[in-house]
PDB file of C-alpha atoms in Angstrom:
ATOM      1  CA  MET H 233      52.574 118.579  86.090  1.00 84.00           C
ATOM      2  CA  THR H 234      55.027 116.241  87.631  1.00 88.00           C
ATOM      3  CA  MET H 235      57.901 114.077  86.635  1.00 88.00           C
ATOM      4  CA  GLU H 236      55.693 111.268  88.320  1.00 89.00           C
ATOM      5  CA  GLN H 237      52.972 112.051  86.559  1.00 88.00           C
ATOM      6  CA  ILE H 238      54.748 111.890  83.033  1.00 88.00           C
ATOM      7  CA  ASP H 239      56.613 108.583  83.962  1.00 88.00           C
ATOM      8  CA  PHE H 240      53.204 106.731  84.949  1.00 87.00           C
ATOM      9  CA  PHE H 241      51.752 108.451  81.576  1.00 86.00           C
ATOM     10  CA  LEU H 242      54.721 106.643  79.698  1.00 87.00           C
ATOM     11  CA  MET H 243      54.225 103.417  81.699  1.00 86.00           C
ATOM     12  CA  THR H 244      50.915 103.422  80.619  1.00 86.00           C
ATOM     13  CA  VAL H 245      51.463 103.579  76.739  1.00 85.00           C
ATOM     14  CA  ARG H 246      53.686 100.904  77.403  1.00 84.00           C
ATOM     15  CA  CYS H 247      51.469  99.008  78.477  1.00 84.00           C
ATOM     16  CA  ASP H 248      47.963  97.636  76.897  1.00 76.00           C
ATOM     17  CA  THR H 249      45.962  98.508  80.011  1.00 84.00           C
ATOM     18  CA  PHE H 250      45.838 100.938  83.190  1.00 86.00           C
ATOM     19  CA  LEU H 251      45.698  97.964  85.105  1.00 86.00           C
ATOM     20  CA  GLU H 252      49.177  96.240  84.086  1.00 87.00           C
ATOM     21  CA  ALA H 253      50.505  99.820  83.790  1.00 83.00           C
ATOM     22  CA  ALA H 254      49.578  99.968  87.769  1.00 87.00           C
ATOM     23  CA  GLU H 255      50.808  96.715  88.271  1.00 86.00           C
ATOM     24  CA  ASN H 256      54.377  97.550  86.868  1.00 84.00           C
ATOM     25  CA  LEU H 257      54.587 100.629  88.919  1.00 83.00           C
ATOM     26  CA  HIS H 258      53.361  98.713  92.434  1.00 86.00           C
ATOM     27  CA  ILE H 259      50.605 101.160  92.663  1.00 88.00           C
ATOM     28  CA  ALA H 260      46.595 100.860  92.768  1.00 90.00           C
ATOM     29  CA  GLN H 261      44.767 101.232  89.251  1.00 88.00           C
ATOM     30  CA  SER H 262      42.874 104.110  90.728  1.00 89.00           C
ATOM     31  CA  THR H 263      45.851 105.933  91.857  1.00 90.00           C
ATOM     32  CA  LEU H 264      47.245 105.574  88.541  1.00 86.00           C
ATOM     33  CA  SER H 265      44.162 107.220  86.901  1.00 88.00           C
ATOM     34  CA  LYS H 266      44.037 109.757  89.240  1.00 91.00           C
ATOM     35  CA  GLN H 267      47.358 111.159  88.335  1.00 89.00           C
ATOM     36  CA  ILE H 268      46.655 110.568  84.290  1.00 87.00           C
ATOM     37  CA  GLN H 269      43.425 112.512  85.267  1.00 90.00           C
ATOM     38  CA  LYS H 270      45.492 115.407  86.893  1.00 91.00           C
ATOM     39  CA  LEU H 271      47.770 115.383  83.649  1.00 87.00           C
ATOM     40  CA  GLU H 272      44.910 115.678  81.601  1.00 88.00           C
ATOM     41  CA  SER H 273      43.100 118.657  83.489  1.00 90.00           C
ATOM     42  CA  GLU H 274      46.431 120.588  83.684  1.00 91.00           C
ATOM     43  CA  LEU H 275      46.479 120.339  79.557  1.00 88.00           C
ATOM     44  CA  ASN H 276      43.181 120.686  79.195  1.00 91.00           C
ATOM     45  CA  LEU H 277      43.221 117.552  76.788  1.00 89.00           C
ATOM     46  CA  PRO H 278      42.289 114.285  76.911  1.00 90.00           C
ATOM     47  CA  LEU H 279      44.974 112.015  76.211  1.00 86.00           C
ATOM     48  CA  PHE H 280      43.558 108.581  76.003  1.00 84.00           C
ATOM     49  CA  ASP H 281      40.480 107.706  74.355  1.00 85.00           C
ATOM     50  CA  ARG H 282      38.757 106.071  77.317  1.00 80.00           C
ATOM     51  CA  THR H 283      35.990 104.680  74.759  1.00 80.00           C
ATOM     52  CA  ARG H 284      38.331 101.604  74.222  1.00 74.00           C
ATOM     53  CA  ARG H 285      39.199  98.849  76.719  1.00 74.00           C
ATOM     54  CA  GLN H 286      43.183  99.049  76.051  1.00 77.00           C
ATOM     55  CA  ALA H 287      45.006 102.312  76.645  1.00 78.00           C
ATOM     56  CA  VAL H 288      45.382 104.025  73.141  1.00 84.00           C
ATOM     57  CA  LEU H 289      46.421 107.303  72.549  1.00 85.00           C
ATOM     58  CA  THR H 290      44.279 110.257  71.146  1.00 87.00           C
ATOM     59  CA  PRO H 291      46.094 112.518  68.576  1.00 90.00           C
ATOM     60  CA  ALA H 292      47.175 114.896  71.605  1.00 90.00           C
ATOM     61  CA  GLY H 293      48.430 111.981  73.595  1.00 85.00           C
ATOM     62  CA  GLU H 294      50.917 110.690  71.136  1.00 88.00           C
ATOM     63  CA  LEU H 295      51.618 114.465  70.343  1.00 92.00           C
ATOM     64  CA  PHE H 296      52.322 114.730  74.126  1.00 88.00           C
ATOM     65  CA  CYS H 297      54.035 111.254  74.264  1.00 88.00           C
ATOM     66  CA  GLN H 298      56.705 112.317  72.093  1.00 90.00           C
ATOM     67  CA  GLU H 299      57.236 115.107  74.426  1.00 90.00           C
ATOM     68  CA  ALA H 300      57.196 113.223  77.513  1.00 86.00           C
ATOM     69  CA  SER H 301      59.438 110.607  76.132  1.00 88.00           C
ATOM     70  CA  GLU H 302      61.927 113.182  75.687  1.00 88.00           C
ATOM     71  CA  LEU H 303      61.715 115.133  78.677  1.00 89.00           C
ATOM     72  CA  SER H 304      61.872 112.059  80.973  1.00 85.00           C
ATOM     73  CA  ARG H 305      64.739 110.715  79.328  1.00 85.00           C
ATOM     74  CA  GLN H 306      66.580 114.244  80.021  1.00 88.00           C
ATOM     75  CA  TYR H 307      65.512 114.144  83.425  1.00 87.00           C
ATOM     76  CA  HIS H 308      66.720 110.413  84.639  1.00 83.00           C
ATOM     77  CA  GLN H 309      70.026 111.119  82.348  1.00 83.00           C
ATOM     78  CA  MET H 310      70.338 114.417  84.689  1.00 85.00           C
ATOM     79  CA  LEU H 311      69.663 111.995  87.631  1.00 81.00           C
ATOM     80  CA  GLN H 312      72.163 109.618  87.019  1.00 76.00           C
ATOM     81  CA  LYS H 313      74.857 112.031  86.166  1.00 74.00           C
ATOM     82  CA  MET H 314      74.197 113.526  89.841  1.00 74.00           C
ATOM     83  CA  ARG H 315      74.103 110.173  90.991  1.00 71.00           C
ATOM     84  CA  HIS H 316      77.696 109.490  89.816  1.00 64.00           C
ATOM     85  CA  PHE H 317      78.850 113.081  90.935  1.00 63.00           C
ATOM     86  CA  LYS H 318      77.676 112.104  94.295  1.00 63.00           C
ATOM     87  CA  GLU H 319      79.589 108.637  94.127  1.00 59.00           C
ATOM     88  CA  SER H 320      82.492 110.847  92.916  1.00 59.00           C
ATOM     89  CA  GLU H 321      82.536 112.578  95.988  1.00 66.00           C
ATOM     90  CA  ARG H 322      82.665 109.901  98.558  1.00 73.00           C
ATOM     91  CA  GLN H 323      85.051 109.988 101.156  1.00 81.00           C
ATOM     92  CA  PRO H 324      87.696 107.502 101.058  1.00 87.00           C
ATOM     93  CA  LEU H 325      88.401 105.241 104.248  1.00 91.00           C
ATOM     94  CA  ARG H 326      91.291 102.900 103.918  1.00 93.00           C
ATOM     95  CA  VAL H 327      91.715  99.855 106.598  1.00 95.00           C
ATOM     96  CA  GLY H 328      94.328  97.687 106.907  1.00 95.00           C
ATOM     97  CA  SER H 329      93.903  94.857 109.191  1.00 95.00           C
ATOM     98  CA  LEU H 330      95.546  91.619 110.186  1.00 93.00           C
ATOM     99  CA  PRO H 331      94.177  88.510 108.624  1.00 89.00           C
ATOM    100  CA  PHE H 332      91.835  87.981 111.561  1.00 89.00           C
ATOM    101  CA  LEU H 333      88.877  89.480 110.813  1.00 90.00           C
ATOM    102  CA  THR H 334      86.904  86.079 110.572  1.00 87.00           C
ATOM    103  CA  GLN H 335      87.726  84.736 114.060  1.00 86.00           C
ATOM    104  CA  TYR H 336      86.712  87.987 115.795  1.00 89.00           C
ATOM    105  CA  HIS H 337      83.218  88.491 113.786  1.00 88.00           C
ATOM    106  CA  LEU H 338      84.669  91.837 112.253  1.00 91.00           C
ATOM    107  CA  THR H 339      83.930  91.329 108.666  1.00 90.00           C
ATOM    108  CA  SER H 340      80.003  91.414 109.065  1.00 89.00           C
ATOM    109  CA  ARG H 341      80.521  94.413 111.303  1.00 90.00           C
ATOM    110  CA  ILE H 342      82.782  95.984 108.564  1.00 91.00           C
ATOM    111  CA  ARG H 343      80.013  95.080 105.560  1.00 90.00           C
ATOM    112  CA  ALA H 344      77.301  96.573 107.904  1.00 89.00           C
ATOM    113  CA  PHE H 345      79.072  99.757 108.035  1.00 89.00           C
ATOM    114  CA  ALA H 346      79.719 100.203 104.360  1.00 88.00           C
ATOM    115  CA  HIS H 347      76.114  99.588 103.571  1.00 87.00           C
ATOM    116  CA  THR H 348      74.792 102.231 105.990  1.00 85.00           C
ATOM    117  CA  HIS H 349      77.467 104.758 105.170  1.00 85.00           C
ATOM    118  CA  PRO H 350      76.720 104.939 101.240  1.00 83.00           C
ATOM    119  CA  GLU H 351      78.963 108.141 101.750  1.00 81.00           C
ATOM    120  CA  VAL H 352      82.086 106.311 102.641  1.00 87.00           C
ATOM    121  CA  GLU H 353      84.176 104.405 100.288  1.00 86.00           C
ATOM    122  CA  LEU H 354      85.363 101.829 102.418  1.00 90.00           C
ATOM    123  CA  MET H 355      88.933  99.902 101.213  1.00 92.00           C
ATOM    124  CA  LEU H 356      89.417  96.942 103.165  1.00 93.00           C
ATOM    125  CA  GLU H 357      93.287  94.956 103.003  1.00 94.00           C
ATOM    126  CA  GLU H 358      94.450  92.368 105.000  1.00 93.00           C
ATOM    127  CA  CYS H 359      98.497  91.661 105.816  1.00 91.00           C
ATOM    128  CA  GLU H 360     100.885  90.934 108.042  1.00 90.00           C
ATOM    129  CA  GLU H 361     102.450  92.949 110.893  1.00 91.00           C
ATOM    130  CA  ASN H 362     105.304  94.405 109.081  1.00 91.00           C
ATOM    131  CA  GLU H 363     103.069  95.729 106.334  1.00 94.00           C
ATOM    132  CA  LEU H 364     100.348  96.573 108.165  1.00 94.00           C
ATOM    133  CA  MET H 365     102.452  99.013 110.587  1.00 94.00           C
ATOM    134  CA  ASP H 366     104.359 100.524 107.873  1.00 94.00           C
ATOM    135  CA  GLY H 367     101.065 101.146 106.121  1.00 94.00           C
ATOM    136  CA  LEU H 368      99.916 103.171 109.152  1.00 93.00           C
ATOM    137  CA  GLN H 369     102.752 105.205 109.460  1.00 92.00           C
ATOM    138  CA  SER H 370     103.261 106.283 105.529  1.00 92.00           C
ATOM    139  CA  GLY H 371      99.391 107.102 105.633  1.00 90.00           C
ATOM    140  CA  ARG H 372      98.559 104.048 102.828  1.00 93.00           C
ATOM    141  CA  PHE H 373      96.183 103.103 105.812  1.00 94.00           C
ATOM    142  CA  ASP H 374      93.785 105.448 107.843  1.00 93.00           C
ATOM    143  CA  LEU H 375      93.376 103.038 110.516  1.00 94.00           C
ATOM    144  CA  VAL H 376      94.067  99.544 111.171  1.00 96.00           C
ATOM    145  CA  ILE H 377      92.717  96.424 113.200  1.00 96.00           C
ATOM    146  CA  ALA H 378      95.561  94.974 115.201  1.00 94.00           C
ATOM    147  CA  ARG H 379      96.797  93.924 118.449  1.00 93.00           C
ATOM    148  CA  ASP H 380      97.347  96.458 121.309  1.00 92.00           C
ATOM    149  CA  SER H 381     101.130  95.129 121.461  1.00 90.00           C
ATOM    150  CA  MET H 382     101.488  96.414 118.499  1.00 92.00           C
ATOM    151  CA  ILE H 383     100.410 100.047 118.947  1.00 93.00           C
ATOM    152  CA  SER H 384     102.393 102.899 120.204  1.00 92.00           C
ATOM    153  CA  PRO H 385     100.021 104.952 122.302  1.00 92.00           C
ATOM    154  CA  GLN H 386     102.782 107.837 121.906  1.00 93.00           C
ATOM    155  CA  LYS H 387     101.493 107.904 118.289  1.00 93.00           C
ATOM    156  CA  TYR H 388      97.949 106.311 118.058  1.00 93.00           C
ATOM    157  CA  HIS H 389      94.451 106.319 119.642  1.00 92.00           C
ATOM    158  CA  PHE H 390      93.692 102.351 120.432  1.00 93.00           C
ATOM    159  CA  VAL H 391      89.865 101.205 120.709  1.00 93.00           C
ATOM    160  CA  PRO H 392      89.775  97.873 121.922  1.00 93.00           C
ATOM    161  CA  LEU H 393      87.172  95.671 119.928  1.00 92.00           C
ATOM    162  CA  ALA H 394      87.872  92.085 120.942  1.00 92.00           C
ATOM    163  CA  LYS H 395      89.596  90.087 123.860  1.00 92.00           C
ATOM    164  CA  ASP H 396      91.817  86.763 123.357  1.00 93.00           C
ATOM    165  CA  ARG H 397      94.258  84.716 125.356  1.00 93.00           C
ATOM    166  CA  LEU H 398      97.437  82.780 124.221  1.00 94.00           C
ATOM    167  CA  CYS H 399      97.039  78.956 124.589  1.00 94.00           C
ATOM    168  CA  VAL H 400      98.958  75.846 124.206  1.00 95.00           C
ATOM    169  CA  MET H 401      98.376  73.621 121.520  1.00 94.00           C
ATOM    170  CA  LEU H 402      98.900  70.156 122.063  1.00 93.00           C
ATOM    171  CA  PRO H 403      97.725  66.775 121.003  1.00 94.00           C
ATOM    172  CA  ILE H 404      94.717  65.462 123.159  1.00 93.00           C
ATOM    173  CA  ASP H 405      96.672  62.086 124.372  1.00 93.00           C
ATOM    174  CA  HIS H 406      99.769  64.649 125.778  1.00 94.00           C
ATOM    175  CA  PRO H 407     100.002  64.429 129.852  1.00 94.00           C
ATOM    176  CA  LEU H 408      99.498  68.360 129.592  1.00 95.00           C
ATOM    177  CA  ALA H 409      96.188  68.003 127.939  1.00 93.00           C
ATOM    178  CA  GLU H 410      94.425  67.152 131.092  1.00 93.00           C
ATOM    179  CA  LYS H 411      95.319  70.653 132.953  1.00 94.00           C
ATOM    180  CA  SER H 412      93.082  73.386 133.279  1.00 94.00           C
ATOM    181  CA  SER H 413      95.887  75.945 132.408  1.00 95.00           C
ATOM    182  CA  LEU H 414      99.603  75.891 131.796  1.00 95.00           C
ATOM    183  CA  THR H 415     102.655  77.776 132.941  1.00 95.00           C
ATOM    184  CA  ILE H 416     105.676  78.690 130.626  1.00 95.00           C
ATOM    185  CA  ALA H 417     107.668  76.352 132.704  1.00 93.00           C
ATOM    186  CA  ASP H 418     105.248  73.592 132.191  1.00 94.00           C
ATOM    187  CA  ILE H 419     106.483  73.634 128.359  1.00 94.00           C
ATOM    188  CA  ALA H 420     109.833  74.933 128.802  1.00 90.00           C
ATOM    189  CA  ARG H 421     111.220  71.338 127.935  1.00 91.00           C
ATOM    190  CA  GLU H 422     108.948  70.871 125.212  1.00 94.00           C
ATOM    191  CA  PRO H 423     109.504  71.243 121.499  1.00 95.00           C
ATOM    192  CA  LEU H 424     107.625  73.968 119.854  1.00 95.00           C
ATOM    193  CA  ILE H 425     106.678  75.055 116.722  1.00 95.00           C
ATOM    194  CA  LEU H 426     106.207  78.514 116.653  1.00 94.00           C
ATOM    195  CA  MET H 427     104.370  81.371 114.455  1.00 92.00           C
ATOM    196  CA  HIS H 428     107.066  83.617 112.241  1.00 91.00           C
ATOM    197  CA  PRO H 429     109.124  85.954 114.067  1.00 91.00           C
ATOM    198  CA  TYR H 430     107.497  88.707 112.780  1.00 88.00           C
ATOM    199  CA  THR H 431     104.441  88.193 114.457  1.00 89.00           C
ATOM    200  CA  SER H 432     103.180  89.687 117.603  1.00 88.00           C
ATOM    201  CA  ILE H 433     102.553  86.497 118.919  1.00 91.00           C
ATOM    202  CA  TYR H 434     106.319  85.226 118.243  1.00 93.00           C
ATOM    203  CA  GLN H 435     107.333  88.426 119.822  1.00 91.00           C
ATOM    204  CA  LEU H 436     104.940  87.878 122.882  1.00 92.00           C
ATOM    205  CA  CYS H 437     106.104  84.252 123.205  1.00 93.00           C
ATOM    206  CA  MET H 438     109.659  85.257 123.488  1.00 94.00           C
ATOM    207  CA  GLN H 439     109.107  88.138 126.057  1.00 93.00           C
ATOM    208  CA  LEU H 440     107.497  85.352 128.242  1.00 94.00           C
ATOM    209  CA  PHE H 441     110.082  82.848 128.272  1.00 94.00           C
ATOM    210  CA  GLU H 442     112.710  85.729 128.976  1.00 94.00           C
ATOM    211  CA  LYS H 443     110.802  86.643 131.936  1.00 94.00           C
ATOM    212  CA  ALA H 444     110.591  83.387 133.206  1.00 93.00           C
ATOM    213  CA  ASP H 445     114.135  82.528 132.755  1.00 94.00           C
ATOM    214  CA  GLN H 446     113.649  80.008 130.193  1.00 93.00           C
ATOM    215  CA  LYS H 447     114.805  79.371 126.892  1.00 92.00           C
ATOM    216  CA  PRO H 448     112.765  77.741 124.716  1.00 93.00           C
ATOM    217  CA  HIS H 449     113.080  74.748 122.599  1.00 94.00           C
ATOM    218  CA  ILE H 450     112.052  75.657 119.170  1.00 94.00           C
ATOM    219  CA  LEU H 451     111.968  73.258 116.182  1.00 94.00           C
ATOM    220  CA  ARG H 452     111.293  75.945 113.631  1.00 94.00           C
ATOM    221  CA  THR H 453     108.460  78.550 112.802  1.00 94.00           C
ATOM    222  CA  ALA H 454     105.617  77.858 110.438  1.00 91.00           C
ATOM    223  CA  ARG H 455     101.941  79.244 109.518  1.00 87.00           C
ATOM    224  CA  LEU H 456      99.138  78.019 111.439  1.00 83.00           C
ATOM    225  CA  GLU H 457      97.822  75.203 109.302  1.00 83.00           C
ATOM    226  CA  SER H 458     101.602  73.664 109.496  1.00 88.00           C
ATOM    227  CA  MET H 459     101.401  74.337 112.959  1.00 89.00           C
ATOM    228  CA  ILE H 460      98.260  72.233 113.812  1.00 88.00           C
ATOM    229  CA  SER H 461      99.570  69.382 111.567  1.00 89.00           C
ATOM    230  CA  SER H 462     102.509  69.197 113.586  1.00 91.00           C
ATOM    231  CA  VAL H 463     100.932  69.336 116.533  1.00 92.00           C
ATOM    232  CA  GLU H 464      98.741  66.660 115.650  1.00 91.00           C
ATOM    233  CA  VAL H 465     101.601  64.150 114.738  1.00 91.00           C
ATOM    234  CA  GLY H 466     102.814  64.463 118.418  1.00 92.00           C
ATOM    235  CA  GLU H 467     106.257  66.384 116.809  1.00 94.00           C
ATOM    236  CA  ALA H 468     105.715  69.533 118.890  1.00 94.00           C
ATOM    237  CA  LEU H 469     103.653  71.796 120.697  1.00 95.00           C
ATOM    238  CA  SER H 470     102.652  75.274 119.725  1.00 94.00           C
ATOM    239  CA  LEU H 471     101.349  78.253 120.958  1.00 93.00           C
ATOM    240  CA  PHE H 472      98.692  80.665 119.688  1.00 88.00           C
ATOM    241  CA  ALA H 473      96.070  82.726 120.088  1.00 90.00           C
ATOM    242  CA  GLY H 474      92.819  80.818 121.359  1.00 88.00           C
ATOM    243  CA  SER H 475      90.221  81.987 118.805  1.00 87.00           C
ATOM    244  CA  ASN H 476      92.721  80.404 116.154  1.00 80.00           C
ATOM    245  CA  PHE H 477      91.870  77.034 117.506  1.00 74.00           C
ATOM    246  CA  ALA H 478      88.307  77.678 117.116  1.00 70.00           C
ATOM    247  CA  LEU H 479      88.517  78.709 113.272  1.00 71.00           C
ATOM    248  CA  PHE H 480      90.729  75.533 112.792  1.00 69.00           C
ATOM    249  CA  HIS H 481      89.733  73.247 115.515  1.00 67.00           C
ATOM    250  CA  HIS H 482      90.964  69.417 114.788  1.00 77.00           C
ATOM    251  CA  PRO H 483      89.724  66.699 116.880  1.00 81.00           C
ATOM    252  CA  ASN H 484      92.889  65.475 117.818  1.00 88.00           C
ATOM    253  CA  VAL H 485      94.289  68.654 118.964  1.00 91.00           C
ATOM    254  CA  THR H 486      93.204  70.480 122.285  1.00 92.00           C
ATOM    255  CA  ALA H 487      94.065  74.020 123.341  1.00 92.00           C
ATOM    256  CA  VAL H 488      95.054  74.876 127.012  1.00 94.00           C
ATOM    257  CA  PRO H 489      95.142  78.400 128.358  1.00 95.00           C
ATOM    258  CA  LEU H 490      98.712  79.913 129.328  1.00 94.00           C
ATOM    259  CA  ARG H 491      98.461  81.519 132.827  1.00 92.00           C
ATOM    260  CA  ASP H 492     101.503  83.499 132.240  1.00 85.00           C
ATOM    261  CA  ALA H 493     100.452  85.593 129.179  1.00 91.00           C
ATOM    262  CA  PRO H 494      98.707  89.163 129.421  1.00 92.00           C
ATOM    263  CA  PRO H 495      95.584  89.254 127.779  1.00 92.00           C
ATOM    264  CA  LEU H 496      95.657  89.539 123.969  1.00 93.00           C
ATOM    265  CA  VAL H 497      93.696  92.890 123.025  1.00 93.00           C
ATOM    266  CA  ILE H 498      92.291  93.329 119.260  1.00 94.00           C
ATOM    267  CA  GLY H 499      91.298  97.130 118.120  1.00 94.00           C
ATOM    268  CA  ALA H 500      91.296  99.750 116.002  1.00 94.00           C
ATOM    269  CA  ALA H 501      94.291 102.091 115.612  1.00 94.00           C
ATOM    270  CA  TYR H 502      94.437 105.534 114.007  1.00 92.00           C
ATOM    271  CA  PRO H 503      96.920 108.901 114.201  1.00 91.00           C
ATOM    272  CA  LEU H 504      96.579 110.935 117.648  1.00 87.00           C
ATOM    273  CA  LYS H 505      97.116 113.726 115.013  1.00 80.00           C
ATOM    274  CA  MET H 506      95.032 114.179 111.928  1.00 69.00           C
ATOM    275  CA  LYS H 507      95.660 116.041 108.773  1.00 59.00           C
ATOM    276  CA  ALA H 508      93.585 119.135 108.844  1.00 48.00           C
ATOM    277  CA  SER H 509      93.426 119.121 105.163  1.00 44.00           C
ATOM    278  CA  LYS H 510      90.126 118.529 103.691  1.00 46.00           C
ATOM    279  CA  LYS H 511      91.377 117.477  99.926  1.00 47.00           C
ATOM    280  CA  PRO H 512      90.294 114.250  98.477  1.00 46.00           C
ATOM    281  CA  GLY H 513      92.075 111.139  99.904  1.00 50.00           C
ATOM    282  CA  ASN H 514      92.190 112.772 103.527  1.00 62.00           C
ATOM    283  CA  ILE H 515      89.758 111.267 105.912  1.00 71.00           C
ATOM    284  CA  SER H 516      88.335 113.227 108.683  1.00 76.00           C
ATOM    285  CA  ALA H 517      88.481 112.155 112.247  1.00 80.00           C
ATOM    286  CA  GLN H 518      85.084 112.076 112.577  1.00 82.00           C
ATOM    287  CA  THR H 519      84.371 109.368 109.731  1.00 84.00           C
ATOM    288  CA  LEU H 520      87.405 107.455 111.440  1.00 88.00           C
ATOM    289  CA  LYS H 521      85.416 107.820 114.903  1.00 86.00           C
ATOM    290  CA  SER H 522      81.982 107.035 113.496  1.00 87.00           C
ATOM    291  CA  PHE H 523      83.824 103.949 111.837  1.00 90.00           C
ATOM    292  CA  VAL H 524      84.997 102.656 115.056  1.00 89.00           C
ATOM    293  CA  PHE H 525      82.047 103.173 117.123  1.00 88.00           C
ATOM    294  CA  PHE H 526      80.178 100.982 114.514  1.00 88.00           C
ATOM    295  CA  ILE H 527      82.319  98.235 114.570  1.00 89.00           C
ATOM    296  CA  GLN H 528      82.689  98.311 118.270  1.00 84.00           C
ATOM    297  CA  ASN H 529      78.946  98.689 118.867  1.00 76.00           C
ATOM    298  CA  PRO H 530      77.088  96.164 116.424  1.00 65.00           C
ATOM    299  CA  VAL H 531      73.430  97.226 115.611  1.00 57.00           C
TER     300      VAL H 531
END
């Protein structure tokens, strides 16, 4: 006697006919009949009155139904408790990221990892540079997705996931818009609106101006949406990651690559030294590597 046979029996009791029960169980009627016959053979008692067209219980079947119902309830309740226990043992993975997952097509990869690794409780949070790095250093995040310029190779593994480039954003009717690429010298005298000073993009821009021995004419700093609006009306030019332009593309604004700038490398970073403790809340190095490999090599 198996729990499957008991559940088949109970489904047949709930339905008017063997055919309806088989359809609800998504099996052939012949398969259902064979399992009920095996059950009756083991009990050496008929459970259904087969002289009738409907699934009518015999007296023995009615007694068996009472016992089987309680047994099935206890069995499925036990399975539910074990599922809850397994879920409570899931390994938490706390991932922090700059707010750029969509533009680098990482959201779907992370979601796919969570779906294919139910043993990992994935917690994802997007935040800005300072909060992200503070979270990695304090242990609030097990792993972060950030730009390589933010990551110290003396403290963290860094695995590249995507590449981008710094571009100049300008109105389509600007004289420089026709060029295939630009230099810092080309835009040194232009008014600029840059991203906020706490961002790695702003810091890179300042390094490039300093290296070119140029002093930028910065009107102000702003978020990307405000930068695009200002560029559109011809107030200023801007510098930003090229993938941002594809995400917030506007017909009256164009983007030209900046030749002076190094590639913008986006990747996953996690500590070189992992805690050896296996207590809940401490992720294993193997789980981190599995996550990175998965989003680096999407199926």
